[in-house]
Tab-separated table of C-alpha atoms in Angstrom:
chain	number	residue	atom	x	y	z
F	1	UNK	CA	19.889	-34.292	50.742
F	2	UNK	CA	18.633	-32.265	47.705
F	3	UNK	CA	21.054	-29.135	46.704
F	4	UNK	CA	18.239	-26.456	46.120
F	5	UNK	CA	21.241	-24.885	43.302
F	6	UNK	CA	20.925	-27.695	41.079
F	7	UNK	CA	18.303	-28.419	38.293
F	8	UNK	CA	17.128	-31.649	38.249
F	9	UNK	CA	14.358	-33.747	36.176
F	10	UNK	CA	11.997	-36.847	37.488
F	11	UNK	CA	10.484	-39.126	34.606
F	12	UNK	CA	7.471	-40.447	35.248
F	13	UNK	CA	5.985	-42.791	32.496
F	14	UNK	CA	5.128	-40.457	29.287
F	15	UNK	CA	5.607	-37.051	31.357
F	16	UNK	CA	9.339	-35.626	32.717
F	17	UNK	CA	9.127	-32.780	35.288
F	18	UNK	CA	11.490	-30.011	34.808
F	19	UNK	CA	12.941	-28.660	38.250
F	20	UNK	CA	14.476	-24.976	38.931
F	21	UNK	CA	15.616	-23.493	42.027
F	22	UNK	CA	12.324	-22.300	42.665
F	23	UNK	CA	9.705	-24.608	40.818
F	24	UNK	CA	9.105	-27.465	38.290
F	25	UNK	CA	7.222	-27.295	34.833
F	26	UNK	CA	5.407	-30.465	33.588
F	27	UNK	CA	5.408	-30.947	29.792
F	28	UNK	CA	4.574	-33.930	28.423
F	29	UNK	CA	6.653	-34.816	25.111
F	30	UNK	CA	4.054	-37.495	23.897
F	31	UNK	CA	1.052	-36.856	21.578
F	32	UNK	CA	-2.297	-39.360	22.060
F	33	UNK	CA	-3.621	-41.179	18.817
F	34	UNK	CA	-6.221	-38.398	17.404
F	35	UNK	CA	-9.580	-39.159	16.397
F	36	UNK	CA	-10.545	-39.582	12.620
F	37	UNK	CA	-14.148	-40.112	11.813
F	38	UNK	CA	-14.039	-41.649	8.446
F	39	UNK	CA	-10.636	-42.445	7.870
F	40	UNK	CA	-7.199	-43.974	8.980
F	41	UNK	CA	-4.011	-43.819	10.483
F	42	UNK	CA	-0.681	-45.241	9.643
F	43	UNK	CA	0.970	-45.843	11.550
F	44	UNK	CA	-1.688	-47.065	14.031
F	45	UNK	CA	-0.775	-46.769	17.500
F	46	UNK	CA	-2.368	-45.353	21.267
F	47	UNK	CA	0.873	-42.871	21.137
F	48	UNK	CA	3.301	-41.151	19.472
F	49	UNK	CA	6.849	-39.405	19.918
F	50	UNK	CA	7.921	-36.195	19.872
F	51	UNK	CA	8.489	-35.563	15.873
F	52	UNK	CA	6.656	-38.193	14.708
F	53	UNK	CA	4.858	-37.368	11.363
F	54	UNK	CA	1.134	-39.146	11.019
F	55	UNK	CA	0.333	-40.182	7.534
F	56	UNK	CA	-4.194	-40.318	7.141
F	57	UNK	CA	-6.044	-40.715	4.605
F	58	UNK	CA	-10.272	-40.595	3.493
F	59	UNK	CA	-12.210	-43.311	3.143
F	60	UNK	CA	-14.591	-43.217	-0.125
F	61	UNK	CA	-16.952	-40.142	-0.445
F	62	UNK	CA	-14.525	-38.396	1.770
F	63	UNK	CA	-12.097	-36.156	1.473
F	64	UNK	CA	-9.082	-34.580	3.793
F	65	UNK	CA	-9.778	-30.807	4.901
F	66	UNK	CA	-6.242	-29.878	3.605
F	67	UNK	CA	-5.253	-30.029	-0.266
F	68	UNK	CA	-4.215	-34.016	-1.744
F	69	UNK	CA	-6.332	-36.794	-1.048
F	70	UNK	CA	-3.758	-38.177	1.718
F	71	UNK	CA	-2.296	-35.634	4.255
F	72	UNK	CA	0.096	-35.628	7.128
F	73	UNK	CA	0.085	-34.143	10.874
F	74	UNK	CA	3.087	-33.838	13.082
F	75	UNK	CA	3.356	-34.428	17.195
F	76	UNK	CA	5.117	-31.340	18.181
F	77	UNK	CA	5.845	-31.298	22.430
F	78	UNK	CA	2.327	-33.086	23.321
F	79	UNK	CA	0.384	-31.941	20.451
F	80	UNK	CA	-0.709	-32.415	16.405
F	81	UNK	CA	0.152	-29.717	14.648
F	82	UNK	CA	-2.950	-30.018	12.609
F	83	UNK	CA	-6.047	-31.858	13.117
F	84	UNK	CA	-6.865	-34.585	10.606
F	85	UNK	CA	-10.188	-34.179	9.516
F	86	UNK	CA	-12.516	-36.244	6.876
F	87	UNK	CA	-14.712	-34.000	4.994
F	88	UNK	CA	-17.515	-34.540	2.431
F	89	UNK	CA	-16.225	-34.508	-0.721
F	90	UNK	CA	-18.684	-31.422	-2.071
F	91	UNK	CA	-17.524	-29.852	0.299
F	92	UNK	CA	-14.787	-27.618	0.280
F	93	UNK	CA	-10.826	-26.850	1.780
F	94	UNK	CA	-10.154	-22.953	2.585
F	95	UNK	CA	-8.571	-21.237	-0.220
F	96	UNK	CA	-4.969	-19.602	-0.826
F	97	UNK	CA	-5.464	-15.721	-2.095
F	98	UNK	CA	-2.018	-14.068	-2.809
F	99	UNK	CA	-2.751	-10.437	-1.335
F	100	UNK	CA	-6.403	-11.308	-0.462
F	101	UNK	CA	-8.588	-12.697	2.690
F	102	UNK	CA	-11.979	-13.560	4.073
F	103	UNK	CA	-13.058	-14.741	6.762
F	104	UNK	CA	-12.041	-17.809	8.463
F	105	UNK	CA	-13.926	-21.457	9.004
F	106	UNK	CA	-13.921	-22.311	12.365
F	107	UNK	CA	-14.206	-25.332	11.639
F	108	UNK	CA	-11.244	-25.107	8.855
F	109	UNK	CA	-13.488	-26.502	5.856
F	110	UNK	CA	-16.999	-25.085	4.598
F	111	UNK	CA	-20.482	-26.494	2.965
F	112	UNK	CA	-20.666	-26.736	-0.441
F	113	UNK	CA	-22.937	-23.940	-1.392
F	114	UNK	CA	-20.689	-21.298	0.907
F	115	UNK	CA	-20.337	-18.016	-0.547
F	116	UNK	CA	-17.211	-16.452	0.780
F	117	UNK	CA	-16.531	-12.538	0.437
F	118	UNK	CA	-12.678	-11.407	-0.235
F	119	UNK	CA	-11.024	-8.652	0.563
F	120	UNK	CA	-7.745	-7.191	-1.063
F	121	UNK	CA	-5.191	-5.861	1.035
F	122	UNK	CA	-4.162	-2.086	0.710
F	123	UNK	CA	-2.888	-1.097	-3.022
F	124	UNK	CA	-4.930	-3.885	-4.573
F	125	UNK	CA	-8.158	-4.428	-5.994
F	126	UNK	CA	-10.208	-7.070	-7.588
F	127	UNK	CA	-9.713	-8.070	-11.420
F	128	UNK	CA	-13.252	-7.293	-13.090
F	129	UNK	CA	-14.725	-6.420	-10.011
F	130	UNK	CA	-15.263	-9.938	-9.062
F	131	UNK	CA	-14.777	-10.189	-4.987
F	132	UNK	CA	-17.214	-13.496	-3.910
F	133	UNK	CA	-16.435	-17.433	-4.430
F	134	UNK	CA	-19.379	-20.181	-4.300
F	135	UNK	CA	-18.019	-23.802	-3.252
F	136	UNK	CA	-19.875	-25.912	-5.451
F	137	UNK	CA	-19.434	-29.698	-5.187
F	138	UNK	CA	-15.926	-29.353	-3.621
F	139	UNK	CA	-14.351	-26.613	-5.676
F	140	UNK	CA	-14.510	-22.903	-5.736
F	141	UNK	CA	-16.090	-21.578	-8.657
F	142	UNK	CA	-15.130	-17.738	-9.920
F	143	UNK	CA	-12.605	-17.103	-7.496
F	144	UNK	CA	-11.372	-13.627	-7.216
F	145	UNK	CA	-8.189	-12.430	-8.131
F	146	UNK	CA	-6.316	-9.184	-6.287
F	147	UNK	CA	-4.342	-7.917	-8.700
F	148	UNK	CA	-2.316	-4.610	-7.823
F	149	UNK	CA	-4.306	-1.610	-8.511
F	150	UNK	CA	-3.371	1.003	-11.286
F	151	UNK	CA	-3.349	3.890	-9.319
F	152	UNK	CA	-0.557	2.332	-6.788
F	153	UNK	CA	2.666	3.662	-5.701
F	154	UNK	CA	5.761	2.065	-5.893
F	155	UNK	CA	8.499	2.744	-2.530
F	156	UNK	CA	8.676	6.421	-2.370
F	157	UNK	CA	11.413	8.413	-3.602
F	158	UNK	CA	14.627	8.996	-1.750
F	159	UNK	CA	15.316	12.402	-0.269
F	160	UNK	CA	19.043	12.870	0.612
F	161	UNK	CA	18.768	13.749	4.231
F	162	UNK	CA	15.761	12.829	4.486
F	163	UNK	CA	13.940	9.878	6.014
F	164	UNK	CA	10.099	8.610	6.272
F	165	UNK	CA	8.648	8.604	9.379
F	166	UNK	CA	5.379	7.543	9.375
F	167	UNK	CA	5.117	4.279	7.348
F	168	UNK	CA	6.244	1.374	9.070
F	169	UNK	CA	6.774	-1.217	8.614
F	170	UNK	CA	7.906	-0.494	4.773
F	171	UNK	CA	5.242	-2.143	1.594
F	172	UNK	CA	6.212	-3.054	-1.878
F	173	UNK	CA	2.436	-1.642	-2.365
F	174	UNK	CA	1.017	1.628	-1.609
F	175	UNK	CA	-2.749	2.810	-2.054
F	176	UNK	CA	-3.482	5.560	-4.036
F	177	UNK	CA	-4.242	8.330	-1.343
F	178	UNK	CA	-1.230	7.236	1.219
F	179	UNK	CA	0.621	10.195	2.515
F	180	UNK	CA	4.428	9.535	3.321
F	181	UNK	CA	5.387	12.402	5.553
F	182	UNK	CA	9.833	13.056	5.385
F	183	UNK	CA	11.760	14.476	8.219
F	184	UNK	CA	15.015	15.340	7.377
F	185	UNK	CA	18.349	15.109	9.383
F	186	UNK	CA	19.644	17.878	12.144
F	187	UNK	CA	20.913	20.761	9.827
F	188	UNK	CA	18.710	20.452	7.019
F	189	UNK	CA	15.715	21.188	6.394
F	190	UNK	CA	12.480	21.572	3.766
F	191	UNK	CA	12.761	25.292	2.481
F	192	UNK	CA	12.363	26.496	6.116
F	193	UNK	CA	10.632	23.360	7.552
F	194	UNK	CA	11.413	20.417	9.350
F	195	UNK	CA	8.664	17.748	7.755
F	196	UNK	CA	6.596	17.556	4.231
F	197	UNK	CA	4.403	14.982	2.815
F	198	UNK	CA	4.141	13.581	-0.409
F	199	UNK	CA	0.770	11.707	-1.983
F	200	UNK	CA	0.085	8.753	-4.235
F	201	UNK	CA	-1.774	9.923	-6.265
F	202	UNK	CA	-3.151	7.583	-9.196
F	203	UNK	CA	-0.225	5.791	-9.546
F	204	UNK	CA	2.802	8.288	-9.285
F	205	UNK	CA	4.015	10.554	-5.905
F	206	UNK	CA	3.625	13.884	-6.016
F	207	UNK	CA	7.076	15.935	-6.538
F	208	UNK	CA	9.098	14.842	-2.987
F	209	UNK	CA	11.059	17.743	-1.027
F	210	UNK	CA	14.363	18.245	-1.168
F	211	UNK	CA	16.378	18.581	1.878
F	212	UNK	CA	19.255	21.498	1.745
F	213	UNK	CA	21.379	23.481	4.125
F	214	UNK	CA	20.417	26.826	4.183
F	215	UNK	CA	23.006	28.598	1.892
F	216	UNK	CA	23.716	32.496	1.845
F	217	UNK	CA	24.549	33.445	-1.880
F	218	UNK	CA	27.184	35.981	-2.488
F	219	UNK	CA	25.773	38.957	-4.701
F	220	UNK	CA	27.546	39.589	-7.583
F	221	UNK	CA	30.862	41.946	-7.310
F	222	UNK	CA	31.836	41.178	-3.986
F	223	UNK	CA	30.152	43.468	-0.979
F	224	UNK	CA	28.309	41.503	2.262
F	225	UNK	CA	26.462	39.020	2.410
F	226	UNK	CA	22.474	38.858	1.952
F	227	UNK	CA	20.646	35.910	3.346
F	228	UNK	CA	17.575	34.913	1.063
F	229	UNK	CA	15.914	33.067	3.485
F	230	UNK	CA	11.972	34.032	3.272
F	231	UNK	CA	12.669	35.673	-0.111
F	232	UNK	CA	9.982	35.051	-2.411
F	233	UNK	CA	10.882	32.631	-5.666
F	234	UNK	CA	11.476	35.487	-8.418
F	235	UNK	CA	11.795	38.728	-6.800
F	236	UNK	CA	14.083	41.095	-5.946
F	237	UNK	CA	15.826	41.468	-2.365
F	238	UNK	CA	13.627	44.442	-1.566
F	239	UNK	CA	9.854	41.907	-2.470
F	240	UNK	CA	9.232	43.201	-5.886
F	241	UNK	CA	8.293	40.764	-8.448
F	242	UNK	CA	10.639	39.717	-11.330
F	243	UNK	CA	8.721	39.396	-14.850
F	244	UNK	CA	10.569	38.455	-18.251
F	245	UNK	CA	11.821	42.453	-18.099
F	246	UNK	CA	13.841	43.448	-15.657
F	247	UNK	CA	14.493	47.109	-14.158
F	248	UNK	CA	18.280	47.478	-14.892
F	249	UNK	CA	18.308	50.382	-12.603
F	250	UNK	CA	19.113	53.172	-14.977
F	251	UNK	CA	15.418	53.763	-15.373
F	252	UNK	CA	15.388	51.971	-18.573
F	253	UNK	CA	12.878	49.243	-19.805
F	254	UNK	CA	14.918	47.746	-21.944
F	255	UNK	CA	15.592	43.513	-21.703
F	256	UNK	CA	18.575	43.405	-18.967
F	257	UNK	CA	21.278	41.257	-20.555
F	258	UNK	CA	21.773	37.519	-19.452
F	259	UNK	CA	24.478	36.377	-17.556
F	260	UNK	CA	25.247	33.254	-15.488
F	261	UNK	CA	22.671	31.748	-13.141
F	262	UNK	CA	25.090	31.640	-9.871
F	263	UNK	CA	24.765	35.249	-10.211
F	264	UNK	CA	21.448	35.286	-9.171
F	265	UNK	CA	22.076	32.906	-5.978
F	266	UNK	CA	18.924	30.657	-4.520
F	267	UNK	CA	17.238	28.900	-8.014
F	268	UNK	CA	13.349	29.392	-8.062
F	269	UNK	CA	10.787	27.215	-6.466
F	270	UNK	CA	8.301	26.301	-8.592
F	271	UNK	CA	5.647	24.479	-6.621
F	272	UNK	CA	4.774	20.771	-7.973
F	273	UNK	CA	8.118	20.946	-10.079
F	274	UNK	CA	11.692	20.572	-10.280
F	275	UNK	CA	14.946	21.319	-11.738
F	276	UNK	CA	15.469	18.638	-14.571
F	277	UNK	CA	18.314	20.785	-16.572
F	278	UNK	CA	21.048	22.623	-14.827
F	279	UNK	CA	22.579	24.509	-17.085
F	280	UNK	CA	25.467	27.399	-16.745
F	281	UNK	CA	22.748	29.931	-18.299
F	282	UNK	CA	19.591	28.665	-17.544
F	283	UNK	CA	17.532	26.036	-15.476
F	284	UNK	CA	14.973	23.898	-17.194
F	285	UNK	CA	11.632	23.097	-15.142
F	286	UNK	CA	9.522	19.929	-15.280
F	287	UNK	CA	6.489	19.687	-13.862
F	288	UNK	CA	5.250	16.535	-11.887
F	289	UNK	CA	2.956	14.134	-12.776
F	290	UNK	CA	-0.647	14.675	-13.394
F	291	UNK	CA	0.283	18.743	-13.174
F	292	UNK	CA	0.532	20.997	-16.568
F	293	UNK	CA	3.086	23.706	-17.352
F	294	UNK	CA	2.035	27.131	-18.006
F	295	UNK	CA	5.005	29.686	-18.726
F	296	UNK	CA	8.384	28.946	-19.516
F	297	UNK	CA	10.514	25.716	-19.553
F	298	UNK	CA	13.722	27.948	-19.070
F	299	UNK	CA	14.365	30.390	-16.674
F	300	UNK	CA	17.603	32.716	-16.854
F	301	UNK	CA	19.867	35.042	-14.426
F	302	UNK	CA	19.493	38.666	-15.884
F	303	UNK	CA	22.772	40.945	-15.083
F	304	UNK	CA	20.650	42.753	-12.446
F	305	UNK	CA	20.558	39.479	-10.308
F	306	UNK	CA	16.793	39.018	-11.145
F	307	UNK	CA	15.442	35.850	-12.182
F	308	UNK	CA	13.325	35.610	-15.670
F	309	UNK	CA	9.546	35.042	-14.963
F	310	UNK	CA	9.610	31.374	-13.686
F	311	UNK	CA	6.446	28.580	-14.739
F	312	UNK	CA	3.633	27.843	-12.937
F	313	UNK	CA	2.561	24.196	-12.438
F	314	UNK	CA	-1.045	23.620	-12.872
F	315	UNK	CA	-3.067	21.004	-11.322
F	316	UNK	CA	-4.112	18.321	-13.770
F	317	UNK	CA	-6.392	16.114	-11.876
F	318	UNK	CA	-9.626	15.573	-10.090
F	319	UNK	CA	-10.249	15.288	-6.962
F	320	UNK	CA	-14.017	14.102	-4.873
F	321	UNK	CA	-14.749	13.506	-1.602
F	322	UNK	CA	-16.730	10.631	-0.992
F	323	UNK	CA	-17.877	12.092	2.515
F	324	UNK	CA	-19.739	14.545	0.915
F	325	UNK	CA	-21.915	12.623	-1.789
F	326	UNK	CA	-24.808	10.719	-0.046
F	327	UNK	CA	-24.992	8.068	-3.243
F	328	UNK	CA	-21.201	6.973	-2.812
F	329	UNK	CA	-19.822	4.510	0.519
F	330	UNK	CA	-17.647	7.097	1.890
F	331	UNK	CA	-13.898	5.816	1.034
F	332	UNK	CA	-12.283	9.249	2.268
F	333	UNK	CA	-11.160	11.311	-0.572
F	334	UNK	CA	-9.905	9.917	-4.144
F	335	UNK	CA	-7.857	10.870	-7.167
F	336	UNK	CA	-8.416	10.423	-10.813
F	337	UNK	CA	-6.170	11.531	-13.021
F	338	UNK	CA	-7.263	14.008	-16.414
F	339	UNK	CA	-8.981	11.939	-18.910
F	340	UNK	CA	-9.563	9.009	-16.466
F	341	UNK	CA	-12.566	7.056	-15.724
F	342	UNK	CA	-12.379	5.366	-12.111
F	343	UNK	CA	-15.332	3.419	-10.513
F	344	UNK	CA	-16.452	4.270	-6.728
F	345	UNK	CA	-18.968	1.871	-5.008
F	346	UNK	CA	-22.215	2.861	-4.386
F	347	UNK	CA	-24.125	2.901	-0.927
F	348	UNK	CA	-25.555	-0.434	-0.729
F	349	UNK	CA	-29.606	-0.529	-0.502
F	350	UNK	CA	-31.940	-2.991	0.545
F	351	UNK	CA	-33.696	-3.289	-2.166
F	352	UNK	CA	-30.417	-3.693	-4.193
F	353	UNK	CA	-28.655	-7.554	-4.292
F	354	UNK	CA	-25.688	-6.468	-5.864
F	355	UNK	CA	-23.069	-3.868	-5.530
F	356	UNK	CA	-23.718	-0.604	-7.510
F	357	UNK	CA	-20.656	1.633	-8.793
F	358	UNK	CA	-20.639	5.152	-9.917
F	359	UNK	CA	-18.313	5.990	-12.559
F	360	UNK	CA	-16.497	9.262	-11.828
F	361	UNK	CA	-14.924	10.839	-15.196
F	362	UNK	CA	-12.065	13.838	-14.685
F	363	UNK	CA	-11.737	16.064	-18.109
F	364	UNK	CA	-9.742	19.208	-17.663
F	365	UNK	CA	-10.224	19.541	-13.750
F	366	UNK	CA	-14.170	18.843	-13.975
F	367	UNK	CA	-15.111	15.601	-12.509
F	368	UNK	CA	-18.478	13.928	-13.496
F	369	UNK	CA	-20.604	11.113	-12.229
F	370	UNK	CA	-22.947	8.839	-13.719
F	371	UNK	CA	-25.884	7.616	-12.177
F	372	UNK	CA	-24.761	4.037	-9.753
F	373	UNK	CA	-25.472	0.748	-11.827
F	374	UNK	CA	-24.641	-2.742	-11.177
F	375	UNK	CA	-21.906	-4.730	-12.508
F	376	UNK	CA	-23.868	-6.161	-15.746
F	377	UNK	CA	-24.689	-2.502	-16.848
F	378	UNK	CA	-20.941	-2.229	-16.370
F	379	UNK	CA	-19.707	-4.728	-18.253
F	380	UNK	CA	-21.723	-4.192	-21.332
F	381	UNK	CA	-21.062	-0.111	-20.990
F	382	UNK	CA	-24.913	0.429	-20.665
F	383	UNK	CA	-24.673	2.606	-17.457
C-alpha cells in the first residue's frame, strides 16, 4: 500500500514522473537530435542528455546564424537552448548595438539586402546622424553607433535628507528633459514644501533643493523670538524690501554699517543659485548652469539686521516646444543652451525619402530655426 505522505518518482524509458501528495509532473530530461538542413552534427546521435553541448557546423556556401563559422547548442531539461540553423552566406546574423535596438528577426537571421532601423535608448543618440544598416553579402555595412548624447545628465545630485522618488529603477544615463522630483525625510522640508524637481537640462541639472529644518533666528541683542518662515528673501520683518541702503532707523539715509551675517538670521534665496562662499561677513552667490548673474556676487548683514540687495539669476537658455511648430515631429519640449546649435527632426513627408532636421540656434534667449533639410545639406553646412 502506497503512503499518500511520501513523494515518490516512476522512470519510464527517457521520461521520470515526479509524484506529490496531490499530483505528478512529467518532465522529460532528454533532448531529440535537431534538424540541420545543410549541415552536421557531432556528435551524431537520435538523443542526447541533460547538459550535453552539440558542436554543428555549415556545409560550403553556408553559414551558422550565430557569429564563427562552427557553433554550439546545449540540451537544457528536454530542450536546445538554441536552434542550429544553416544560413546563406550573404546573408546576415543579427547584430550587437551597445545602448541601441531594432527590431527582431523572427526567424533570428535576415536577407542580404535588409535594411534595419536602430533606435538609441534614452540619453543617447546616433553618431552623425546615421540610424539604418544594409546587410550586404553577409555583413552590415554603415552600422550605427549610439553614443551618449551631449546634453545628458549624469546621477543627480545628492540632497541631504532628501531622496528621489520618481526614477526607478536608477540609470547611469539621463535624457536631457528628465525631471527628478526629491522628497525629503519627516522634519525637513524644501523652504516650506515637501517635494521639488530638478531638470536636465543640456547636459547639467538645474540647482537641486536643499532640505533644512525650519530654524527660528534669534534677533540681535537678545528679546523673543521671530520666526521667518514666509519672510520674503531680503526684506525686513515688517515686508519692506532691503536695497544696498538700509533705513538705520534714525531717519537717516546714510550706508548702515556692516556687521556679521548671523545677525541677520535666514541667508537669502536666490532662485537658480546657491551659496558657494560662507563667509563670517558676507555670502558669495553662484549662479547655476546655463543661468547669468545680474547684481552682486556678495551679499552682507547691515547692523539693522537687513540684508544688502541680493543677485538675481537670469535665465540663459532657450527653450521650444515642439508641440507647437507644425514643421517639427513633436518630441515634447527641448533645451538648448546660449550659443548652441541643436538639430530637431523634421515631420516626415511623402514626398521626402530621407529624414529632414531643423536646426534650432539659441543667442541671448532668442531661439531661431532654419528651414528643414536633409542630412547631405547637413553635412556640407549648405542648409
Amino acid at each position: 500500500m502506497l503512503h499518500l505522505g511520501i513523494s515518490w518518482k516512476i522512470y519510464l524509458g527517457l521520461t521520470f514522473l515526479s509524484c506529490g501528495r496531490h499530483h505528478c509532473v512529467s518532465a522529460s530530461r532528454y533532448c531529440d537530435a535537431p534538424t540541420l538542413d545543410g549541415g552536421y552534427l557531432v556528435p551524431e546521435q537520435d538523443t542526447y542528455n541533460h547538459g550535453t553541448v552539440l558542436f554543428y557546423a555549415c556545409e560550403n556556401g553556408l553559414k551558422p546564424a550565430v557569429e564563427g563559422w562552427w557553433a554550439t547548442t546545449t540540451c537544457r531539461d528536454g530542450k536546445w537552448s538554441t536552434r542550429p540553423q544553416c544560413i546563406d552566406v550573404n546573408n546576415c546574423i543579427p547584430l550587437v548595438l551597445p545602448h541601441g535596438k531594432y527590431h527582431s528577426s523572427s526567424e533570428g537571421w535576415y536577407m542580404n539586402g535588409y535594411t534595419i532601423r536602430v533606435t538609441c535608448d534614452t540619453g543617447y543618440m546616433h553618431r552623425n546622424w546615421d540610424a539604418t544598416a544594409l546587410c550586404a553579402n553577409g555583413t552590415w555595412t554603415s552600422v550605427p553607433v549610439c553614443e551618449r548624447s551631449t546634453q545628458a545628465c549624469n546621477e543627480p545630485p545628492q540632497v541631504p535628507h532628501g531622496v528621489i522618488i520618481n526614477q526607478n529603477p536608477k540609470q547611469d544615463v539621463y535624457a536631457s528633459d528628465t525631471e527628478v522630483v526629491y522628497e525629503c525625510e519627516d522634519g525637513y522640508n524644501v523652504q516650506g514644501q515637501v517635494k521639488k524637481s530638478i531638470f536636465c537640462i543640456a547636459g547639467n541639472w538645474t540647482t537641486a533643493p536643499a532640505c533644512v529644518r525650519e530654524i527660528k533666528p534669534t534677533p540681535a541683542g537678545g528679546g523673543s523670538t521671530t520666526s521667518t518662515e514666509g519672510r520674503k528673501p531680503g526684506s525686513s520683518n515688517d515686508g519692506s524690501e532691503v536695497g544696498g541702503r538700509g533705513n538705520t532707523g534714525g531717519g537717516s539715509s546714510s550706508q548702515p554699517d556692516v556687521t556679521t551675517v548671523d545677525r541677520c538670521g535666514t541667508a537669502p534665496i536666490v532662485p537658480n543659485g546657491d551659496i558657494v562662499e560662507r563667509n563670517q561677513m558676507f555670502l558669495k552667490y553662484q549662479c547655476a548652469s546655463f543661468y547669468t548673474r545680474v547684481g552682486p556676487r556678495r551679499v552682507v548683514c547691515h547692523s539693522n539686521g537687513h540684508w544688502s540687495k541680493i543677485p538675481i539669476c537670469k535665465a540663459a537658455y532657450c527653450s521650444v516646444d515642439t508641440s507647437e511648430r507644425t514643421q517639427l515631429k513633436d518630441v515634447g519640449v527641448k533645451f538648448i543652451n546660449s550659443g548652441e546649435k541643436v538639430r530637431l527632426e523634421c515631420v516626415k513627408l511623402d514626398h521626402w525619402l530621407t529624414n529632414h532636421y531643423s536646426v534650432a540656434s539659441c543667442n541671448n534667449a532668442e531661439i531661431t530655426f532654419s528651414r528643414c533639410c536633409n542630412w547631405w545639406e547637413l553635412k556640407w553646412s549648405t542648409c
